[in-house]
Amino acid sequence: MGRKLSRRLSSPHWWARPRPIPSLPTAKFTTPSMARALGRFGPLWAGGRRRHPGSDTLTQQELKSSFSMQAKMPPCDFSPEEYESYSYERMLKIRKQNLSPSLNMYYKKPLLLHQGHMQWLFDYEGRRYLDLFAGIVTVNVGHCHPKVTAAAQKQLGRLWHTTNIYMHPSIQEYVEKLTALLPDPLKVVYLTNSGSEANDLAMFMARVYTRNFDLICFRGGYHGASPYTLGLTSIGSYKHGVANGFGCQTTMLPDVFRGIWGGSHCRDSLVQTIRKCSCSQGCCEANDRYIEQFKDTLSTCVPKAIAGFIAEPIQGVNGAIQYPKRFLKEAFQLVRERGGVCIADEVQTGFGRTGSHFWGFQTHGVVPDIVTMAKGIGNGFPMAAVVTTPEIANSLAQNLHFNTFGGNPMACVVGSAVLDAIAEDSLQKNSEEVGAYMLLEFAKLREKFEIIGDVRGRGLMIGIEMVKNKDSRQPLPDEEMSPIWEDCKDMGVLIGRGGIYNQTFRVKPPLCITKQDAAFAVEVFHAALMRHLERTAAN
Ligand SMILES: Cc1ncc(COP(=O)(O)O)c(C=O)c1O
């Protein structure tokens, strides 16, 4: 390691020293924009003291005293190797010239990441970041988890590939371990290489088994980018104006925050929406109305007999959208009455991410006919799976179905080590505990900031939906979202983005994140919101 770098790293937070909140203007805040930004929660900014009735002013002192960034980046005893590859500029040039231009890059100055250790990422200059997005909800057990890495290294020297025409121990060992985590009759596994491929296969299975064609999916869902799954993916920015989706019908998303209906206790989360309703205990008018819409889709868009319905237990790319509590249970029943099968896309929600349960579908009290999984299954190793019932699997066995790499020894060994790490490190429990803490802390910020419209999720699958103001629930425009997000990055916290309008911050870190990390992240987010207030006041 270079002397300069090692000196910098020997100071535990050399770079992460919080930037002081820039000093605030000396004038009293009397601008309409400032008053609007503080909204109905203005009094909180006066240190909890009510201002004089009729006065919209906050003094500089009052605003400053309401928050001062205390948090230091939690320590990390890992030192990255020195970066030895091309310069940043050369990397950027190659990226522009030789990689798909449709690949989005995050941040104005894109990150050049060099190394990872558990919940931490290091850039080419040795700068450390708390990763709250886990390689898009993938690195569940932590970057380069030592046991998973050791298992992969051992297998690399033993056997890489045979195809599944032969037996090798790791595939049997793995599927036995995986199916032990699923309820009956979900016991037959197909191993694939990506989530899109898993959903392709699930669609195919549903059609072959039922001998029906039509599949229903939610608007706002993301199920992959292959030509087949693009029909299910219902986020406009992924559509390319080429024919897709033959036999795929979208239905209204039962989004209790942004949707037409929603109230104050619709969803299964520690935090409810800011919307009000008068539903009595056990009733949910929003659910009933959304189910009516689902029935309407069944009556108007598909034949009497359908192939199935696919849903994420919590929508991922769309920003941790949760449905009313009973919705999936009732929808599954309606689908089965039409001869269809129910597919749970667990690509983001699986492997303990929702905290209380290993699989997202369990939080809805349903057992699907087909479950698809990817991302966290391999902690970043390219692998995925479809699990189904023996009956559905038998229907596919009428003809050959083959996949060269699916279930290769490397993937199976990695997948197996990931399952061990989840159990040994108690990651599901950690996700539940740290997730609950974070969710409630973000909800406190919703009380203070007019631009936080919704805070939702389960475990470490959290969405913070940003709005122009709480009354309109209009999405916060990108020119206001992006600086908040960039500020978080500059203070050492990487957060994801999502939602149809890119209006939601996605917090889906490795499940090994600690409460101390979570507290740091919340404080950084708070500081970024303070800066947003200052920008708004200055305009
Ligand atoms: C819920 C869900 N399903 C499927 C996919 C597709 O997975 P992959 O990108 O591995 O093809 C994704 C990817 O983001 C996803 O979030």
Coordinates of C-alpha atoms and ligand atoms in Angstrom, one line a residue:
M1 CA 0.0 0.0 0.0
G2 CA 1.3 3.4 -0.9
R3 CA 2.5 5.5 2.1
K4 CA 0.1 8.3 1.3
L5 CA -2.9 6.0 1.2
S6 CA -1.9 4.0 4.2
R7 CA -1.5 7.2 6.2
R8 CA -4.9 8.4 5.2
L9 CA -6.4 5.0 6.1
S10 CA -4.8 4.8 9.4
S11 CA -7.1 7.6 10.5
P12 CA -10.3 5.7 10.9
H13 CA -12.6 8.3 9.3
W14 CA -10.0 10.2 7.3
W15 CA -12.4 11.1 4.6
A16 CA -15.7 10.7 6.3
R17 CA -15.3 13.6 8.6
P18 CA -18.8 15.1 8.3
R19 CA -18.7 18.2 6.3
P20 CA -20.1 21.0 8.5
I21 CA -23.6 22.1 7.5
P22 CA -22.8 25.3 5.5
S23 CA -23.6 28.3 7.5
L24 CA -27.1 29.6 7.1
P25 CA -28.1 33.1 5.9
T26 CA -28.2 35.6 8.7
A27 CA -31.6 36.9 7.8
K28 CA -34.7 35.5 9.3
F29 CA -36.4 32.9 7.1
T30 CA -39.4 34.7 5.8
T31 CA -39.5 33.6 2.2
P32 CA -42.7 31.8 1.1
S33 CA -40.5 29.0 -0.3
M34 CA -38.9 28.4 3.1
A35 CA -42.3 28.4 4.8
R36 CA -43.6 26.0 2.3
A37 CA -40.5 23.7 2.7
L38 CA -41.1 23.6 6.4
G39 CA -44.8 23.1 5.9
R40 CA -47.0 22.1 8.7
F41 CA -44.1 20.7 10.6
G42 CA -42.5 24.1 10.9
P43 CA -42.8 24.2 14.7
L44 CA -40.5 21.3 15.1
W45 CA -37.7 23.3 13.5
A46 CA -38.1 25.8 16.2
G47 CA -36.6 23.3 18.6
G48 CA -40.0 22.0 19.5
R49 CA -41.2 25.5 20.7
R50 CA -44.2 26.9 19.0
R51 CA -43.6 30.1 17.2
H52 CA -45.9 33.1 17.8
P53 CA -49.2 32.5 16.2
G54 CA -49.3 34.0 12.7
S55 CA -45.6 34.2 12.4
D56 CA -43.9 32.1 9.7
T57 CA -40.4 33.1 10.7
L58 CA -37.6 31.0 11.9
T59 CA -34.4 32.5 13.1
Q60 CA -31.1 31.3 12.0
Q61 CA -30.4 30.1 15.5
E62 CA -33.7 28.2 15.7
L63 CA -33.0 26.4 12.5
K64 CA -29.4 25.7 13.3
S65 CA -30.1 24.4 16.8
S66 CA -32.6 21.9 15.5
F67 CA -29.9 19.7 13.9
S68 CA -26.2 19.3 14.0
M69 CA -24.5 16.4 12.5
Q70 CA -22.9 14.3 15.2
A71 CA -22.4 11.0 13.5
K72 CA -19.0 9.7 12.5
M73 CA -18.8 6.9 10.1
P74 CA -18.7 3.7 12.1
P75 CA -15.2 2.1 12.2
C76 CA -14.1 -0.7 9.9
D77 CA -11.1 -2.8 10.5
F78 CA -10.6 -3.6 6.9
S79 CA -8.0 -1.8 4.7
P80 CA -8.4 -2.0 0.9
E81 CA -5.5 -2.8 -1.4
E82 CA -4.1 0.0 -3.4
Y83 CA -5.8 0.6 -6.6
E84 CA -3.6 -0.3 -9.5
S85 CA -5.7 -0.2 -12.7
Y86 CA -6.3 2.6 -15.2
S87 CA -6.9 6.2 -14.3
Y88 CA -10.4 7.4 -13.6
E89 CA -10.5 9.3 -16.8
R90 CA -9.5 6.4 -18.9
M91 CA -12.1 4.2 -17.3
L92 CA -14.8 6.7 -18.1
K93 CA -13.6 6.9 -21.7
I94 CA -13.7 3.2 -22.2
R95 CA -17.0 3.0 -20.5
K96 CA -18.4 5.5 -22.9
Q97 CA -16.9 4.0 -26.0
N98 CA -17.2 0.3 -25.4
L99 CA -20.1 -0.4 -23.0
S100 CA -23.8 -0.3 -23.7
P101 CA -24.9 3.4 -23.7
S102 CA -28.2 2.3 -22.2
L103 CA -26.5 1.4 -19.0
N104 CA -27.4 4.1 -16.5
M105 CA -24.6 5.4 -14.3
Y106 CA -25.4 6.7 -10.9
Y107 CA -24.2 10.1 -9.8
K108 CA -22.8 13.2 -11.5
K109 CA -19.3 12.0 -11.0
P110 CA -19.8 8.2 -11.3
L111 CA -18.1 6.1 -8.7
L112 CA -15.2 3.9 -9.6
L113 CA -15.4 1.2 -7.0
H114 CA -12.4 -1.0 -6.3
Q115 CA -13.1 -3.3 -3.4
G116 CA -15.8 -4.4 -1.0
H117 CA -15.9 -5.7 2.5
M118 CA -19.2 -6.7 4.1
Q119 CA -21.4 -3.5 4.2
W120 CA -18.5 -1.3 3.0
L121 CA -17.4 -0.3 -0.5
F122 CA -14.1 1.4 -1.3
D123 CA -13.4 3.5 -4.3
Y124 CA -10.2 3.8 -6.3
E125 CA -8.9 6.5 -4.0
G126 CA -9.6 4.4 -0.9
R127 CA -12.7 6.4 0.1
R128 CA -15.1 4.3 2.1
Y129 CA -18.9 4.2 1.6
L130 CA -21.6 2.5 3.6
D131 CA -23.5 0.5 1.0
L132 CA -27.3 0.9 1.4
F133 CA -28.1 -0.6 -2.0
A134 CA -26.1 -3.8 -2.0
G135 CA -25.4 -4.0 -5.7
I136 CA -29.2 -3.5 -6.3
V137 CA -30.5 -5.7 -3.5
T138 CA -28.1 -8.5 -4.2
V139 CA -25.2 -8.6 -1.8
N140 CA -27.3 -9.9 1.1
V141 CA -24.6 -11.5 3.3
G142 CA -22.0 -8.7 2.7
H143 CA -19.3 -8.0 0.1
C144 CA -16.7 -10.7 -0.2
H145 CA -18.2 -12.5 2.9
P146 CA -15.2 -14.6 4.1
K147 CA -17.0 -17.9 4.2
V148 CA -18.6 -17.5 0.9
T149 CA -15.4 -16.4 -0.7
A150 CA -13.5 -19.3 0.8
A151 CA -16.1 -21.8 -0.5
A152 CA -15.9 -20.3 -4.0
Q153 CA -12.1 -20.4 -3.9
K154 CA -12.0 -24.0 -2.8
Q155 CA -14.5 -25.0 -5.6
L156 CA -12.5 -23.1 -8.2
G157 CA -9.6 -25.5 -7.7
R158 CA -11.9 -28.5 -7.7
L159 CA -14.4 -28.4 -10.5
W160 CA -16.0 -25.5 -12.5
H161 CA -18.3 -27.0 -14.9
T162 CA -19.8 -30.3 -16.1
T163 CA -23.3 -29.4 -17.1
N164 CA -26.1 -31.1 -15.3
I165 CA -26.1 -34.2 -17.6
Y166 CA -23.8 -35.6 -14.9
M167 CA -24.1 -35.5 -11.1
H168 CA -21.8 -33.5 -9.0
P169 CA -22.2 -33.3 -5.3
S170 CA -22.8 -29.6 -4.9
I171 CA -26.1 -29.5 -6.9
Q172 CA -27.8 -32.1 -4.8
E173 CA -26.4 -30.7 -1.6
Y174 CA -27.7 -27.2 -2.6
V175 CA -31.2 -28.1 -3.7
E176 CA -31.8 -30.2 -0.6
K177 CA -30.8 -27.2 1.5
L178 CA -32.8 -24.7 -0.5
T179 CA -36.0 -26.7 -0.6
A180 CA -35.8 -27.3 3.2
L181 CA -36.5 -23.6 3.4
L182 CA -39.7 -23.7 1.3
P183 CA -43.1 -25.1 2.3
D184 CA -44.7 -28.1 0.7
P185 CA -45.3 -28.7 -2.2
L186 CA -42.6 -26.3 -3.4
K187 CA -39.9 -28.9 -3.7
V188 CA -38.6 -29.0 -7.3
V189 CA -35.8 -26.7 -8.3
Y190 CA -34.7 -25.4 -11.7
L191 CA -31.4 -23.5 -11.6
T192 CA -30.8 -20.7 -14.0
N193 CA -28.4 -17.8 -14.4
S194 CA -30.4 -14.6 -13.9
G195 CA -33.7 -13.3 -12.6
S196 CA -35.0 -12.6 -16.0
E197 CA -34.2 -16.2 -17.1
A198 CA -36.0 -17.5 -14.0
N199 CA -39.1 -15.5 -14.7
D200 CA -39.0 -16.5 -18.4
L201 CA -39.1 -20.1 -17.2
A202 CA -41.8 -19.4 -14.7
M203 CA -44.0 -17.9 -17.5
F204 CA -43.3 -20.8 -19.7
M205 CA -44.1 -23.3 -17.0
A206 CA -47.4 -21.6 -16.2
R207 CA -48.4 -21.8 -19.8
V208 CA -47.3 -25.4 -20.4
Y209 CA -48.9 -26.6 -17.2
T210 CA -52.2 -24.8 -17.5
R211 CA -52.4 -25.0 -21.3
N212 CA -53.6 -21.4 -21.0
F213 CA -51.8 -18.3 -22.3
D214 CA -52.6 -15.1 -20.4
L215 CA -50.7 -13.9 -17.5
I216 CA -51.6 -11.0 -15.2
C217 CA -49.0 -8.6 -13.6
F218 CA -49.1 -5.4 -11.7
R219 CA -48.3 -2.0 -13.3
G220 CA -45.1 -0.8 -11.8
G221 CA -43.7 -4.3 -11.5
Y222 CA -40.2 -5.2 -12.7
H223 CA -39.7 -8.9 -13.6
G224 CA -36.7 -8.7 -16.1
A225 CA -35.6 -7.3 -19.4
S226 CA -35.6 -10.4 -21.6
P227 CA -38.0 -10.2 -24.5
Y228 CA -40.4 -12.6 -22.7
T229 CA -40.3 -10.9 -19.3
L230 CA -40.5 -7.4 -20.8
G231 CA -44.1 -8.2 -21.2
L232 CA -44.5 -8.4 -17.5
T233 CA -42.2 -5.5 -16.6
S234 CA -44.6 -2.6 -16.5
I235 CA -42.4 0.4 -16.0
G236 CA -42.5 2.6 -19.1
S237 CA -38.8 3.5 -19.1
Y238 CA -37.9 -0.2 -19.8
K239 CA -40.2 -0.5 -22.8
H240 CA -38.5 0.0 -26.2
G241 CA -41.4 0.4 -28.6
V242 CA -40.9 -3.1 -30.0
A243 CA -43.6 -5.8 -29.8
N244 CA -43.7 -7.4 -26.4
G245 CA -46.1 -8.7 -23.9
F246 CA -48.3 -10.9 -26.0
G247 CA -50.5 -12.6 -23.5
C248 CA -49.4 -10.3 -20.6
Q249 CA -52.1 -8.1 -19.1
T250 CA -51.4 -5.5 -16.5
T251 CA -53.7 -4.7 -13.7
M252 CA -54.0 -1.7 -11.3
L253 CA -51.2 -1.6 -8.7
P254 CA -52.8 -1.5 -5.2
D255 CA -50.4 1.2 -4.0
V256 CA -51.9 2.6 -0.8
F257 CA -49.8 5.7 -0.8
R258 CA -49.8 7.0 -4.4
G259 CA -52.8 5.0 -5.7
I260 CA -56.4 6.1 -5.8
W261 CA -57.2 4.4 -2.5
G262 CA -55.3 4.0 0.7
G263 CA -55.8 4.7 4.3
S264 CA -54.2 4.7 7.7
H265 CA -53.7 1.0 8.4
C266 CA -53.8 -0.8 5.0
R267 CA -50.3 -2.3 4.9
D268 CA -48.2 -4.8 6.8
S269 CA -45.5 -2.4 8.0
L270 CA -44.5 -0.7 11.2
V271 CA -45.2 2.6 9.4
Q272 CA -48.4 3.4 7.7
T273 CA -49.2 6.1 5.1
I274 CA -50.1 9.6 6.0
R275 CA -53.5 9.1 4.4
K276 CA -56.5 8.8 6.7
C277 CA -59.4 6.4 6.6
S278 CA -62.3 5.4 8.8
C279 CA -62.1 1.7 8.3
S280 CA -62.8 -0.3 11.4
Q281 CA -60.5 -3.0 12.7
G282 CA -60.3 -5.9 10.2
C283 CA -61.8 -3.9 7.3
C284 CA -59.9 -2.3 4.5
E285 CA -61.9 -0.4 2.0
A286 CA -58.8 0.3 -0.1
N287 CA -58.2 -3.5 -0.4
D288 CA -61.8 -4.1 -1.4
R289 CA -61.7 -1.5 -4.1
Y290 CA -58.4 -2.7 -5.5
I291 CA -59.7 -6.2 -5.5
E292 CA -62.7 -4.9 -7.6
Q293 CA -60.2 -3.6 -10.1
F294 CA -58.5 -7.0 -10.2
K295 CA -61.8 -8.6 -10.9
D296 CA -62.4 -6.0 -13.6
T297 CA -59.2 -7.1 -15.3
L298 CA -60.3 -10.7 -15.1
S299 CA -63.6 -9.8 -16.6
T300 CA -62.4 -7.5 -19.4
C301 CA -58.8 -8.3 -20.4
V302 CA -58.4 -12.1 -20.3
P303 CA -60.2 -15.2 -21.3
K304 CA -62.1 -17.3 -18.7
A305 CA -59.1 -19.5 -18.3
I306 CA -55.7 -18.0 -17.6
A307 CA -52.2 -19.2 -17.2
G308 CA -51.4 -17.2 -14.0
F309 CA -50.5 -14.1 -12.1
I310 CA -47.1 -12.9 -11.1
A311 CA -46.3 -10.5 -8.2
E312 CA -43.4 -9.4 -6.1
P313 CA -44.4 -9.6 -2.5
I314 CA -43.1 -6.1 -2.1
Q315 CA -42.3 -4.2 -5.4
G316 CA -38.6 -3.6 -5.6
V317 CA -37.7 -1.4 -8.5
N318 CA -40.9 0.6 -8.0
G319 CA -39.6 1.6 -4.5
A320 CA -40.7 -0.9 -1.9
I321 CA -44.5 -0.7 -2.7
Q322 CA -46.6 -2.7 -0.3
Y323 CA -50.1 -3.8 -1.1
P324 CA -53.1 -3.9 1.3
K325 CA -52.6 -6.8 3.8
R326 CA -55.2 -9.2 2.3
F327 CA -54.7 -8.3 -1.3
L328 CA -52.4 -11.1 -2.5
K329 CA -54.4 -13.8 -0.6
E330 CA -57.7 -12.7 -2.3
A331 CA -56.1 -12.2 -5.7
F332 CA -54.4 -15.7 -5.6
Q333 CA -57.8 -17.2 -4.9
L334 CA -59.4 -15.4 -7.9
V335 CA -56.5 -16.5 -10.1
R336 CA -56.9 -20.1 -9.1
E337 CA -60.6 -20.0 -9.7
R338 CA -59.7 -19.2 -13.3
G339 CA -57.3 -22.2 -13.6
G340 CA -54.2 -20.0 -13.3
V341 CA -51.1 -20.5 -11.2
C342 CA -49.6 -17.9 -8.8
I343 CA -46.0 -16.9 -9.1
A344 CA -44.1 -15.1 -6.4
D345 CA -41.1 -13.1 -7.8
E346 CA -38.8 -13.3 -4.8
V347 CA -35.8 -11.9 -6.6
Q348 CA -35.6 -8.9 -4.2
T349 CA -37.7 -10.1 -1.2
G350 CA -36.2 -13.5 -0.7
F351 CA -33.5 -14.8 1.5
G352 CA -34.5 -13.0 4.7
R353 CA -34.6 -9.5 3.4
T354 CA -38.1 -8.8 4.8
G355 CA -36.8 -9.7 8.3
S356 CA -39.8 -11.5 9.8
H357 CA -39.8 -14.2 7.2
F358 CA -37.4 -15.9 4.9
W359 CA -39.6 -15.4 1.9
G360 CA -41.7 -12.3 1.1
F361 CA -44.8 -14.4 0.2
Q362 CA -44.9 -15.7 3.8
T363 CA -45.7 -12.2 5.0
H364 CA -48.9 -12.4 2.9
G365 CA -50.0 -15.8 4.3
V366 CA -50.0 -17.4 0.8
V367 CA -48.2 -20.4 -0.8
P368 CA -47.5 -19.7 -4.5
D369 CA -47.3 -22.4 -7.1
I370 CA -44.0 -21.1 -8.5
V371 CA -41.3 -19.1 -6.8
T372 CA -38.6 -17.3 -8.7
M373 CA -35.4 -16.1 -7.0
A374 CA -32.1 -14.4 -8.0
K375 CA -29.9 -11.6 -6.8
G376 CA -29.4 -12.4 -3.1
I377 CA -29.4 -16.2 -3.9
G378 CA -25.7 -15.9 -4.9
N379 CA -24.7 -12.7 -3.1
G380 CA -23.5 -11.4 -6.5
F381 CA -22.6 -14.6 -8.2
P382 CA -24.7 -15.0 -11.3
M383 CA -27.2 -17.6 -10.4
A384 CA -31.0 -17.8 -10.0
A385 CA -33.7 -20.4 -9.5
V386 CA -37.3 -21.4 -10.1
V387 CA -38.9 -23.6 -7.5
T388 CA -42.3 -25.3 -8.1
T389 CA -44.4 -28.3 -7.3
P390 CA -43.8 -31.8 -8.6
E391 CA -47.1 -31.6 -10.5
I392 CA -46.1 -28.5 -12.5
A393 CA -42.6 -29.8 -13.0
N394 CA -44.0 -33.0 -14.4
S395 CA -45.9 -31.1 -17.0
L396 CA -42.6 -29.6 -18.2
A397 CA -41.0 -33.1 -18.3
Q398 CA -43.1 -34.1 -21.3
N399 CA -40.3 -32.6 -23.4
L400 CA -36.6 -31.7 -22.8
H401 CA -35.8 -28.5 -21.0
F402 CA -32.1 -27.7 -20.8
N403 CA -29.7 -25.0 -19.5
T404 CA -25.9 -25.2 -19.9
F405 CA -24.8 -23.2 -16.9
G406 CA -27.7 -23.5 -14.6
G407 CA -26.7 -25.4 -11.4
N408 CA -23.0 -25.4 -12.2
P409 CA -20.7 -26.5 -9.3
M410 CA -19.5 -23.0 -8.7
A411 CA -23.0 -21.5 -8.3
C412 CA -24.2 -24.3 -6.1
V413 CA -21.3 -24.0 -3.8
V414 CA -21.7 -20.3 -3.5
G415 CA -25.5 -20.6 -3.1
S416 CA -25.0 -23.2 -0.3
A417 CA -22.4 -21.0 1.5
V418 CA -24.8 -18.0 1.2
L419 CA -27.6 -20.0 3.0
D420 CA -25.1 -21.0 5.7
A421 CA -24.0 -17.4 6.2
I422 CA -27.6 -16.2 6.5
A423 CA -28.2 -18.8 9.2
E424 CA -24.8 -18.5 11.0
D425 CA -24.7 -14.7 11.0
S426 CA -28.5 -14.5 12.0
L427 CA -29.0 -12.2 9.1
Q428 CA -32.8 -12.5 8.9
K429 CA -33.1 -11.5 12.5
N430 CA -30.7 -8.7 12.0
S431 CA -32.7 -7.5 9.0
E432 CA -35.8 -7.5 11.2
E433 CA -34.2 -5.6 14.0
V434 CA -32.0 -3.1 12.2
G435 CA -34.8 -2.7 9.5
A436 CA -37.4 -1.8 12.2
Y437 CA -35.0 0.7 13.8
M438 CA -34.3 2.4 10.5
L439 CA -37.9 2.4 9.3
L440 CA -39.0 4.1 12.5
E441 CA -36.1 6.6 12.3
F442 CA -37.0 7.5 8.7
A443 CA -40.6 7.9 9.8
K444 CA -39.5 10.5 12.4
L445 CA -37.9 12.4 9.5
R446 CA -41.2 12.2 7.6
E447 CA -42.8 14.1 10.6
K448 CA -40.3 16.9 10.1
F449 CA -39.9 17.2 6.4
E450 CA -42.7 18.1 4.1
I451 CA -41.0 16.5 1.1
I452 CA -41.0 13.0 2.7
G453 CA -44.3 11.7 1.6
D454 CA -44.1 8.1 2.6
V455 CA -41.8 5.7 4.5
R456 CA -42.6 2.0 4.1
G457 CA -41.2 -1.5 3.9
R458 CA -40.3 -4.5 6.0
G459 CA -37.0 -5.6 7.3
L460 CA -34.2 -4.1 5.2
M461 CA -36.4 -3.4 2.2
I462 CA -37.3 0.3 2.8
G463 CA -38.7 2.9 0.5
I464 CA -38.7 6.7 1.2
E465 CA -41.0 8.4 -1.3
M466 CA -40.3 12.0 -1.9
V467 CA -43.0 14.5 -2.8
K468 CA -43.3 18.2 -3.6
N469 CA -45.6 18.4 -0.5
K470 CA -47.7 16.0 1.5
D471 CA -51.1 17.4 0.3
S472 CA -50.5 16.9 -3.4
R473 CA -48.3 13.8 -3.2
Q474 CA -46.8 15.0 -6.5
P475 CA -43.4 13.4 -7.0
L476 CA -40.4 15.5 -6.0
P477 CA -38.7 16.4 -9.3
D478 CA -35.3 15.1 -10.2
E479 CA -33.6 18.5 -9.8
E480 CA -34.5 18.3 -6.1
M481 CA -34.1 14.6 -5.6
S482 CA -30.6 14.3 -7.1
P483 CA -28.8 16.9 -4.9
I484 CA -30.1 15.1 -1.8
W485 CA -28.9 11.8 -3.1
E486 CA -25.5 13.2 -4.2
D487 CA -25.0 14.8 -0.8
C488 CA -25.6 11.4 0.9
K489 CA -23.0 9.9 -1.4
D490 CA -20.5 12.8 -0.6
M491 CA -21.1 12.1 3.1
G492 CA -20.3 8.4 2.6
V493 CA -23.7 6.7 2.2
L494 CA -24.8 5.1 -1.1
I495 CA -28.6 4.9 -1.5
G496 CA -30.7 3.5 -4.3
R497 CA -33.3 5.2 -6.4
G498 CA -36.6 3.8 -7.8
G499 CA -40.2 4.5 -8.5
I500 CA -41.9 5.2 -11.8
Y501 CA -40.9 8.9 -11.5
N502 CA -37.5 8.0 -9.8
Q503 CA -39.0 9.7 -6.8
T504 CA -38.2 7.1 -4.2
F505 CA -35.0 6.5 -2.2
R506 CA -34.4 2.8 -1.8
V507 CA -32.7 1.5 1.3
K508 CA -31.8 -2.1 0.8
P509 CA -28.3 -2.7 2.3
P510 CA -26.5 -5.9 2.9
L511 CA -28.3 -7.7 5.8
C512 CA -25.2 -7.5 7.9
I513 CA -25.5 -3.7 8.5
T514 CA -25.4 -2.8 12.2
K515 CA -27.6 -0.5 14.2
Q516 CA -24.7 1.9 14.5
D517 CA -24.3 2.0 10.7
A518 CA -28.1 2.5 10.4
A519 CA -27.9 5.5 12.8
F520 CA -25.1 7.0 10.8
A521 CA -27.1 6.6 7.6
V522 CA -30.2 8.2 9.0
E523 CA -28.2 11.1 10.3
V524 CA -26.5 11.6 6.9
F525 CA -29.9 11.5 5.2
H526 CA -31.1 14.1 7.7
A527 CA -28.1 16.3 7.0
A528 CA -28.8 16.0 3.2
L529 CA -32.4 17.1 3.8
M530 CA -31.2 20.1 5.8
R531 CA -29.1 21.1 2.9
H532 CA -32.1 20.8 0.7
L533 CA -34.0 23.2 2.9
E534 CA -31.1 25.6 2.6
R535 CA -31.2 25.4 -1.2
T536 CA -34.9 25.9 -1.2
A537 CA -34.6 28.9 1.1
A538 CA -31.9 30.4 -1.1
N539 CA -34.1 30.2 -4.2
Ligands
LIG1 C1 -38.1 -8.3 -8.8 C2 -37.2 -8.6 -9.9 N1 -37.4 -9.7 -10.7 C3 -36.6 -10.0 -11.7 C4 -35.5 -9.2 -12.0 C5 -34.5 -9.6 -13.1 O1 -33.4 -10.1 -12.6 P1 -32.0 -10.1 -13.5 O2 -31.6 -8.6 -13.6 O3 -31.1 -11.0 -12.7 O4 -32.3 -10.6 -14.8 C6 -35.2 -8.1 -11.1 C7 -34.0 -7.3 -11.4 O5 -33.8 -6.2 -10.9 C8 -36.1 -7.8 -10.1 O6 -35.8 -6.8 -9.3

